[in-house]
């Protein structure tokens, strides 16, 4: 069965500093990995995905994520945080080819202080 | 043009009532989903349809019944609403990989 862990409930970072939001996963077969962001009272928005290829994936709003197969991790990163990045971030995993079910992590709340 | 639209946005109803939430997507995606987000923001998959066929049916009380009249629509009917059904319900669609989510329906059962 698939599972996703986001070990931090909350991440605090100062504006302009780099940020990392952690995610580890478990899935049989090749994983499809995703990051989504949710702003207050809104639906989730797709940020980026890893399916295959380069381990470093670039996405929307300057975010990127690194797929690490040996550590089964897919951490979200941004070199310089903005106050407007403050939101709830979800990591998600789907079993590769033929899989339909995407499992979401519990979410990590990011606070960026000015 | 909204890609995945849900109606209503807010729904307040009494215990024991029956209610429906509608979802429509104009992306041409084959697969649609219902997710429930609880008060702690935890997202749990409920159902998924692929080309009108039910493919995922998680452990959800049978008071919840999805219906997909065509691949662009996935509705959720809930019978005999209970207090614990209060949550935000998100519809989503996908083609190959990432999801496009609707803006959610906040259901409050009083």
PDB file of C-alpha atoms in Angstrom:
ATOM      1  CA  UNK A   1       0.000   0.000   0.000  1.00  0.00           C
ATOM      2  CA  UNK A   2       1.139   3.546  -0.712  1.00  0.00           C
ATOM      3  CA  UNK A   3       1.936   5.986   2.068  1.00  0.00           C
ATOM      4  CA  UNK A   4       3.326   9.462   2.402  1.00  0.00           C
ATOM      5  CA  UNK A   5       4.898  11.088   5.433  1.00  0.00           C
ATOM      6  CA  UNK A   6       5.431  14.774   5.993  1.00  0.00           C
ATOM      7  CA  UNK A   7       7.329  14.785   9.274  1.00  0.00           C
ATOM      8  CA  UNK A   8       6.883  18.490  10.046  1.00  0.00           C
ATOM      9  CA  UNK A   9       3.504  19.980  10.909  1.00  0.00           C
ATOM     10  CA  UNK A  10       4.946  23.445  10.456  1.00  0.00           C
ATOM     11  CA  UNK A  11       8.020  25.076   8.960  1.00  0.00           C
ATOM     12  CA  UNK A  12       9.019  28.624   9.834  1.00  0.00           C
ATOM     13  CA  UNK A  13      11.449  30.567   7.704  1.00  0.00           C
ATOM     14  CA  UNK A  14      12.446  34.185   7.274  1.00  0.00           C
ATOM     15  CA  UNK A  15      11.755  35.910   3.988  1.00  0.00           C
ATOM     16  CA  UNK A  16      14.714  35.649   1.653  1.00  0.00           C
ATOM     17  CA  UNK A  17      16.033  32.476   3.269  1.00  0.00           C
ATOM     18  CA  UNK A  18      15.941  29.077   1.571  1.00  0.00           C
ATOM     19  CA  UNK A  19      13.142  26.747   2.548  1.00  0.00           C
ATOM     20  CA  UNK A  20      12.739  22.976   2.595  1.00  0.00           C
ATOM     21  CA  UNK A  21       9.544  21.040   3.222  1.00  0.00           C
ATOM     22  CA  UNK A  22      10.205  17.350   3.742  1.00  0.00           C
ATOM     23  CA  UNK A  23       8.399  14.350   2.304  1.00  0.00           C
ATOM     24  CA  UNK A  24       9.101  10.630   2.329  1.00  0.00           C
ATOM     25  CA  UNK A  25       7.040   7.985   0.622  1.00  0.00           C
ATOM     26  CA  UNK A  26       6.424   4.279   0.317  1.00  0.00           C
ATOM     27  CA  UNK A  27       5.025   2.641  -2.796  1.00  0.00           C
ATOM     28  CA  UNK A  28       5.463  -0.613  -4.626  1.00  0.00           C
ATOM     29  CA  UNK A  29       6.802  -0.050  -8.076  1.00  0.00           C
ATOM     30  CA  UNK A  30       7.830   3.262  -9.555  1.00  0.00           C
ATOM     31  CA  UNK A  31       6.365   6.281  -7.808  1.00  0.00           C
ATOM     32  CA  UNK A  32       4.670   9.269  -9.305  1.00  0.00           C
ATOM     33  CA  UNK A  33       5.310  12.103  -6.839  1.00  0.00           C
ATOM     34  CA  UNK A  34       3.593  15.454  -6.522  1.00  0.00           C
ATOM     35  CA  UNK A  35       3.521  18.639  -4.516  1.00  0.00           C
ATOM     36  CA  UNK A  36       0.414  20.743  -4.094  1.00  0.00           C
ATOM     37  CA  UNK A  37      -0.195  24.025  -2.296  1.00  0.00           C
ATOM     38  CA  UNK A  38      -3.397  25.108  -0.570  1.00  0.00           C
ATOM     39  CA  UNK A  39      -4.098  28.721   0.335  1.00  0.00           C
ATOM     40  CA  UNK A  40      -6.790  29.481   2.948  1.00  0.00           C
ATOM     41  CA  UNK A  41     -10.317  28.631   1.805  1.00  0.00           C
ATOM     42  CA  UNK A  42      -9.072  27.474  -1.582  1.00  0.00           C
ATOM     43  CA  UNK A  43      -8.652  24.209  -3.413  1.00  0.00           C
ATOM     44  CA  UNK A  44      -5.276  22.574  -3.896  1.00  0.00           C
ATOM     45  CA  UNK A  45      -3.062  23.843  -6.676  1.00  0.00           C
ATOM     46  CA  UNK A  46      -0.548  21.678  -8.489  1.00  0.00           C
ATOM     47  CA  UNK A  47       3.084  22.782  -8.006  1.00  0.00           C
ATOM     48  CA  UNK A  48       5.211  20.095  -9.598  1.00  0.00           C
ATOM     49  CA  UNK A  49       5.567  16.402 -10.266  1.00  0.00           C
ATOM     50  CA  UNK A  50       8.171  13.715 -10.728  1.00  0.00           C
ATOM     51  CA  UNK A  51       7.358  10.875 -13.091  1.00  0.00           C
ATOM     52  CA  UNK A  52      10.695   9.909 -14.569  1.00  0.00           C
ATOM     53  CA  UNK A  53      13.938  11.499 -15.746  1.00  0.00           C
ATOM     54  CA  UNK A  54      15.968  14.183 -13.996  1.00  0.00           C
ATOM     55  CA  UNK A  55      15.814  13.875 -10.214  1.00  0.00           C
ATOM     56  CA  UNK A  56      15.542  17.638  -9.807  1.00  0.00           C
ATOM     57  CA  UNK A  57      12.124  18.844 -10.858  1.00  0.00           C
ATOM     58  CA  UNK A  58      11.229  22.501 -11.294  1.00  0.00           C
ATOM     59  CA  UNK A  59       7.723  23.750 -10.782  1.00  0.00           C
ATOM     60  CA  UNK A  60       5.551  26.808 -10.322  1.00  0.00           C
ATOM     61  CA  UNK A  61       6.441  29.946  -8.314  1.00  0.00           C
ATOM     62  CA  UNK A  62      10.173  29.096  -8.183  1.00  0.00           C
ATOM     63  CA  UNK A  63       9.710  25.821  -6.298  1.00  0.00           C
ATOM     64  CA  UNK A  64      11.684  22.698  -7.038  1.00  0.00           C
ATOM     65  CA  UNK A  65      11.870  19.215  -5.588  1.00  0.00           C
ATOM     66  CA  UNK A  66      14.501  16.537  -5.544  1.00  0.00           C
ATOM     67  CA  UNK A  67      13.641  12.882  -5.983  1.00  0.00           C
ATOM     68  CA  UNK A  68      15.941  10.613  -3.995  1.00  0.00           C
ATOM     69  CA  UNK A  69      15.199   6.970  -4.666  1.00  0.00           C
ATOM     70  CA  UNK A  70      17.570   5.526  -2.066  1.00  0.00           C
ATOM     71  CA  UNK A  71      16.089   7.677   0.682  1.00  0.00           C
ATOM     72  CA  UNK A  72      12.541   7.465  -0.736  1.00  0.00           C
ATOM     73  CA  UNK A  73      12.265  11.211  -0.359  1.00  0.00           C
ATOM     74  CA  UNK A  74      10.872  14.066  -2.422  1.00  0.00           C
ATOM     75  CA  UNK A  75      11.640  17.269  -0.515  1.00  0.00           C
ATOM     76  CA  UNK A  76      10.259  20.573  -1.726  1.00  0.00           C
ATOM     77  CA  UNK A  77      12.692  23.481  -1.889  1.00  0.00           C
ATOM     78  CA  UNK A  78      12.902  27.122  -2.793  1.00  0.00           C
ATOM     79  CA  UNK A  79      16.123  29.171  -2.752  1.00  0.00           C
ATOM     80  CA  UNK A  80      14.523  32.363  -1.423  1.00  0.00           C
ATOM     81  CA  UNK A  81      11.209  32.334   0.436  1.00  0.00           C
ATOM     82  CA  UNK A  82       8.525  34.994   0.017  1.00  0.00           C
ATOM     83  CA  UNK A  83       5.864  35.975   2.542  1.00  0.00           C
ATOM     84  CA  UNK A  84       3.306  35.042  -0.100  1.00  0.00           C
ATOM     85  CA  UNK A  85       4.606  31.436  -0.020  1.00  0.00           C
ATOM     86  CA  UNK A  86       2.930  31.011   3.372  1.00  0.00           C
ATOM     87  CA  UNK A  87       0.382  28.238   2.848  1.00  0.00           C
ATOM     88  CA  UNK A  88      -0.303  24.561   3.431  1.00  0.00           C
ATOM     89  CA  UNK A  89       1.812  22.189   1.341  1.00  0.00           C
ATOM     90  CA  UNK A  90       0.885  18.628   0.504  1.00  0.00           C
ATOM     91  CA  UNK A  91       3.121  15.894  -0.824  1.00  0.00           C
ATOM     92  CA  UNK A  92       1.367  13.101  -2.700  1.00  0.00           C
ATOM     93  CA  UNK A  93       2.288   9.759  -4.219  1.00  0.00           C
ATOM     94  CA  UNK A  94       0.692   7.510  -6.773  1.00  0.00           C
ATOM     95  CA  UNK A  95       1.753   4.094  -7.827  1.00  0.00           C
ATOM     96  CA  UNK A  96       3.184   4.357 -11.344  1.00  0.00           C
ATOM     97  CA  UNK A  97       1.743   2.988 -14.529  1.00  0.00           C
ATOM     98  CA  UNK A  98      -1.823   1.825 -14.128  1.00  0.00           C
ATOM     99  CA  UNK A  99      -2.312   3.288 -10.679  1.00  0.00           C
ATOM    100  CA  UNK A 100      -5.197   5.673 -10.107  1.00  0.00           C
ATOM    101  CA  UNK A 101      -5.137   6.308  -6.389  1.00  0.00           C
ATOM    102  CA  UNK A 102      -3.115   9.278  -5.175  1.00  0.00           C
ATOM    103  CA  UNK A 103      -2.405   9.385  -1.459  1.00  0.00           C
ATOM    104  CA  UNK A 104      -1.732  12.715   0.208  1.00  0.00           C
ATOM    105  CA  UNK A 105       0.479  13.468   3.167  1.00  0.00           C
ATOM    106  CA  UNK A 106      -0.936  15.221   6.212  1.00  0.00           C
ATOM    107  CA  UNK A 107       0.319  18.583   5.023  1.00  0.00           C
ATOM    108  CA  UNK A 108       2.974  20.992   6.265  1.00  0.00           C
ATOM    109  CA  UNK A 109       2.111  24.561   7.104  1.00  0.00           C
ATOM    110  CA  UNK A 110       4.753  26.988   5.908  1.00  0.00           C
ATOM    111  CA  UNK A 111       5.084  30.360   7.619  1.00  0.00           C
ATOM    112  CA  UNK A 112       7.370  32.900   6.014  1.00  0.00           C
ATOM    113  CA  UNK A 113       8.084  35.867   8.247  1.00  0.00           C
ATOM    114  CA  UNK A 114       8.913  39.272   6.804  1.00  0.00           C
TER     115      UNK A 114
ATOM    116  CA  UNK B   1     -13.652  29.353 -17.668  1.00  0.00           C
ATOM    117  CA  UNK B   2     -13.319  27.307 -14.488  1.00  0.00           C
ATOM    118  CA  UNK B   3     -11.626  23.958 -15.156  1.00  0.00           C
ATOM    119  CA  UNK B   4     -13.208  21.991 -12.287  1.00  0.00           C
ATOM    120  CA  UNK B   5     -16.306  23.539 -10.790  1.00  0.00           C
ATOM    121  CA  UNK B   6     -18.266  22.360  -7.781  1.00  0.00           C
ATOM    122  CA  UNK B   7     -21.647  23.448  -6.545  1.00  0.00           C
ATOM    123  CA  UNK B   8     -22.628  24.522  -4.037  1.00  0.00           C
ATOM    124  CA  UNK B   9     -19.629  26.232  -2.457  1.00  0.00           C
ATOM    125  CA  UNK B  10     -21.246  26.172   0.981  1.00  0.00           C
ATOM    126  CA  UNK B  11     -23.898  23.830   2.311  1.00  0.00           C
ATOM    127  CA  UNK B  12     -25.432  24.035   5.779  1.00  0.00           C
ATOM    128  CA  UNK B  13     -27.996  21.386   6.592  1.00  0.00           C
ATOM    129  CA  UNK B  14     -29.576  19.528   9.464  1.00  0.00           C
ATOM    130  CA  UNK B  15     -28.744  16.030  10.599  1.00  0.00           C
ATOM    131  CA  UNK B  16     -30.740  13.380   8.820  1.00  0.00           C
ATOM    132  CA  UNK B  17     -31.170  15.339   5.599  1.00  0.00           C
ATOM    133  CA  UNK B  18     -30.092  14.143   2.155  1.00  0.00           C
ATOM    134  CA  UNK B  19     -27.944  16.414   0.010  1.00  0.00           C
ATOM    135  CA  UNK B  20     -26.003  16.373  -3.251  1.00  0.00           C
ATOM    136  CA  UNK B  21     -22.832  18.059  -4.411  1.00  0.00           C
ATOM    137  CA  UNK B  22     -22.160  18.440  -8.116  1.00  0.00           C
ATOM    138  CA  UNK B  23     -18.871  18.543  -9.978  1.00  0.00           C
ATOM    139  CA  UNK B  24     -18.096  19.279 -13.592  1.00  0.00           C
ATOM    140  CA  UNK B  25     -14.790  19.461 -15.440  1.00  0.00           C
ATOM    141  CA  UNK B  26     -14.151  20.950 -18.860  1.00  0.00           C
ATOM    142  CA  UNK B  27     -10.608  19.637 -19.263  1.00  0.00           C
ATOM    143  CA  UNK B  28     -11.502  16.493 -21.162  1.00  0.00           C
ATOM    144  CA  UNK B  29      -9.950  14.364 -18.405  1.00  0.00           C
ATOM    145  CA  UNK B  30     -10.923  10.715 -18.139  1.00  0.00           C
ATOM    146  CA  UNK B  31     -10.691  10.356 -14.369  1.00  0.00           C
ATOM    147  CA  UNK B  32     -12.525  12.202 -11.602  1.00  0.00           C
ATOM    148  CA  UNK B  33     -12.309  11.952  -7.827  1.00  0.00           C
ATOM    149  CA  UNK B  34     -13.931  12.934  -4.581  1.00  0.00           C
ATOM    150  CA  UNK B  35     -11.736  13.740  -1.613  1.00  0.00           C
ATOM    151  CA  UNK B  36     -12.776  14.689   1.903  1.00  0.00           C
ATOM    152  CA  UNK B  37     -10.719  17.202   3.880  1.00  0.00           C
ATOM    153  CA  UNK B  38     -11.383  17.167   7.603  1.00  0.00           C
ATOM    154  CA  UNK B  39     -10.943  19.939  10.137  1.00  0.00           C
ATOM    155  CA  UNK B  40      -7.262  19.011  10.542  1.00  0.00           C
ATOM    156  CA  UNK B  41      -6.802  19.459   6.786  1.00  0.00           C
ATOM    157  CA  UNK B  42      -6.188  15.751   6.246  1.00  0.00           C
ATOM    158  CA  UNK B  43      -7.189  14.700   2.711  1.00  0.00           C
ATOM    159  CA  UNK B  44      -8.749  11.308   2.217  1.00  0.00           C
ATOM    160  CA  UNK B  45      -9.771   9.803  -1.092  1.00  0.00           C
ATOM    161  CA  UNK B  46     -13.372   8.630  -1.255  1.00  0.00           C
ATOM    162  CA  UNK B  47     -14.178   7.652  -4.813  1.00  0.00           C
ATOM    163  CA  UNK B  48     -12.789   7.713  -8.306  1.00  0.00           C
ATOM    164  CA  UNK B  49     -14.405   7.220 -11.685  1.00  0.00           C
ATOM    165  CA  UNK B  50     -12.591   6.571 -14.934  1.00  0.00           C
ATOM    166  CA  UNK B  51     -14.724   7.085 -18.019  1.00  0.00           C
ATOM    167  CA  UNK B  52     -17.911   6.721 -15.957  1.00  0.00           C
ATOM    168  CA  UNK B  53     -16.710   3.506 -14.346  1.00  0.00           C
ATOM    169  CA  UNK B  54     -16.150   3.325 -10.588  1.00  0.00           C
ATOM    170  CA  UNK B  55     -12.526   2.356  -9.995  1.00  0.00           C
ATOM    171  CA  UNK B  56     -11.853   3.426  -6.424  1.00  0.00           C
ATOM    172  CA  UNK B  57     -14.295   3.026  -3.584  1.00  0.00           C
ATOM    173  CA  UNK B  58     -12.581   3.545  -0.279  1.00  0.00           C
ATOM    174  CA  UNK B  59     -13.998   2.668   3.115  1.00  0.00           C
ATOM    175  CA  UNK B  60     -16.819   5.164   3.000  1.00  0.00           C
ATOM    176  CA  UNK B  61     -20.247   4.664   4.595  1.00  0.00           C
ATOM    177  CA  UNK B  62     -22.787   3.563   2.033  1.00  0.00           C
ATOM    178  CA  UNK B  63     -24.765   6.712   2.817  1.00  0.00           C
ATOM    179  CA  UNK B  64     -22.362   8.261   0.303  1.00  0.00           C
ATOM    180  CA  UNK B  65     -23.154   7.437  -3.304  1.00  0.00           C
ATOM    181  CA  UNK B  66     -21.261   8.848  -6.260  1.00  0.00           C
ATOM    182  CA  UNK B  67     -22.783   9.075  -9.708  1.00  0.00           C
ATOM    183  CA  UNK B  68     -21.070   9.835 -12.988  1.00  0.00           C
ATOM    184  CA  UNK B  69     -23.567  10.466 -15.797  1.00  0.00           C
ATOM    185  CA  UNK B  70     -20.706  11.165 -18.207  1.00  0.00           C
ATOM    186  CA  UNK B  71     -16.968  11.564 -17.928  1.00  0.00           C
ATOM    187  CA  UNK B  72     -17.243  15.319 -17.397  1.00  0.00           C
ATOM    188  CA  UNK B  73     -19.490  15.035 -14.340  1.00  0.00           C
ATOM    189  CA  UNK B  74     -19.158  13.363 -10.977  1.00  0.00           C
ATOM    190  CA  UNK B  75     -21.804  14.012  -8.364  1.00  0.00           C
ATOM    191  CA  UNK B  76     -21.879  12.988  -4.708  1.00  0.00           C
ATOM    192  CA  UNK B  77     -25.119  12.221  -2.934  1.00  0.00           C
ATOM    193  CA  UNK B  78     -25.173  11.864   0.832  1.00  0.00           C
ATOM    194  CA  UNK B  79     -28.114  10.317   2.689  1.00  0.00           C
ATOM    195  CA  UNK B  80     -29.003  10.745   6.343  1.00  0.00           C
ATOM    196  CA  UNK B  81     -26.330  13.322   7.035  1.00  0.00           C
ATOM    197  CA  UNK B  82     -24.456  13.072  10.334  1.00  0.00           C
ATOM    198  CA  UNK B  83     -22.466  15.627  12.309  1.00  0.00           C
ATOM    199  CA  UNK B  84     -19.246  13.809  11.396  1.00  0.00           C
ATOM    200  CA  UNK B  85     -19.879  14.414   7.719  1.00  0.00           C
ATOM    201  CA  UNK B  86     -19.018  18.073   8.234  1.00  0.00           C
ATOM    202  CA  UNK B  87     -15.917  18.708   6.136  1.00  0.00           C
ATOM    203  CA  UNK B  88     -14.754  20.236   2.899  1.00  0.00           C
ATOM    204  CA  UNK B  89     -15.331  17.985  -0.087  1.00  0.00           C
ATOM    205  CA  UNK B  90     -13.060  18.410  -3.073  1.00  0.00           C
ATOM    206  CA  UNK B  91     -13.650  17.178  -6.559  1.00  0.00           C
ATOM    207  CA  UNK B  92     -10.635  16.653  -8.805  1.00  0.00           C
ATOM    208  CA  UNK B  93      -9.883  15.407 -12.286  1.00  0.00           C
ATOM    209  CA  UNK B  94      -6.771  14.019 -13.916  1.00  0.00           C
ATOM    210  CA  UNK B  95      -5.622  12.644 -17.212  1.00  0.00           C
ATOM    211  CA  UNK B  96      -2.150  11.171 -16.914  1.00  0.00           C
ATOM    212  CA  UNK B  97      -0.788  12.372 -13.625  1.00  0.00           C
ATOM    213  CA  UNK B  98      -1.371  15.576 -11.658  1.00  0.00           C
ATOM    214  CA  UNK B  99      -4.787  16.588 -10.424  1.00  0.00           C
ATOM    215  CA  UNK B 100      -6.801  19.699 -11.043  1.00  0.00           C
ATOM    216  CA  UNK B 101      -8.941  20.416  -8.012  1.00  0.00           C
ATOM    217  CA  UNK B 102     -12.195  22.236  -7.638  1.00  0.00           C
ATOM    218  CA  UNK B 103     -12.470  24.968  -5.023  1.00  0.00           C
ATOM    219  CA  UNK B 104     -14.308  22.715  -2.595  1.00  0.00           C
ATOM    220  CA  UNK B 105     -17.729  22.450  -0.978  1.00  0.00           C
ATOM    221  CA  UNK B 106     -17.814  23.250   2.714  1.00  0.00           C
ATOM    222  CA  UNK B 107     -20.501  21.049   4.239  1.00  0.00           C
ATOM    223  CA  UNK B 108     -21.700  21.867   7.732  1.00  0.00           C
ATOM    224  CA  UNK B 109     -24.157  19.519   9.401  1.00  0.00           C
ATOM    225  CA  UNK B 110     -25.970  21.011  12.390  1.00  0.00           C
TER     226      UNK B 110
END
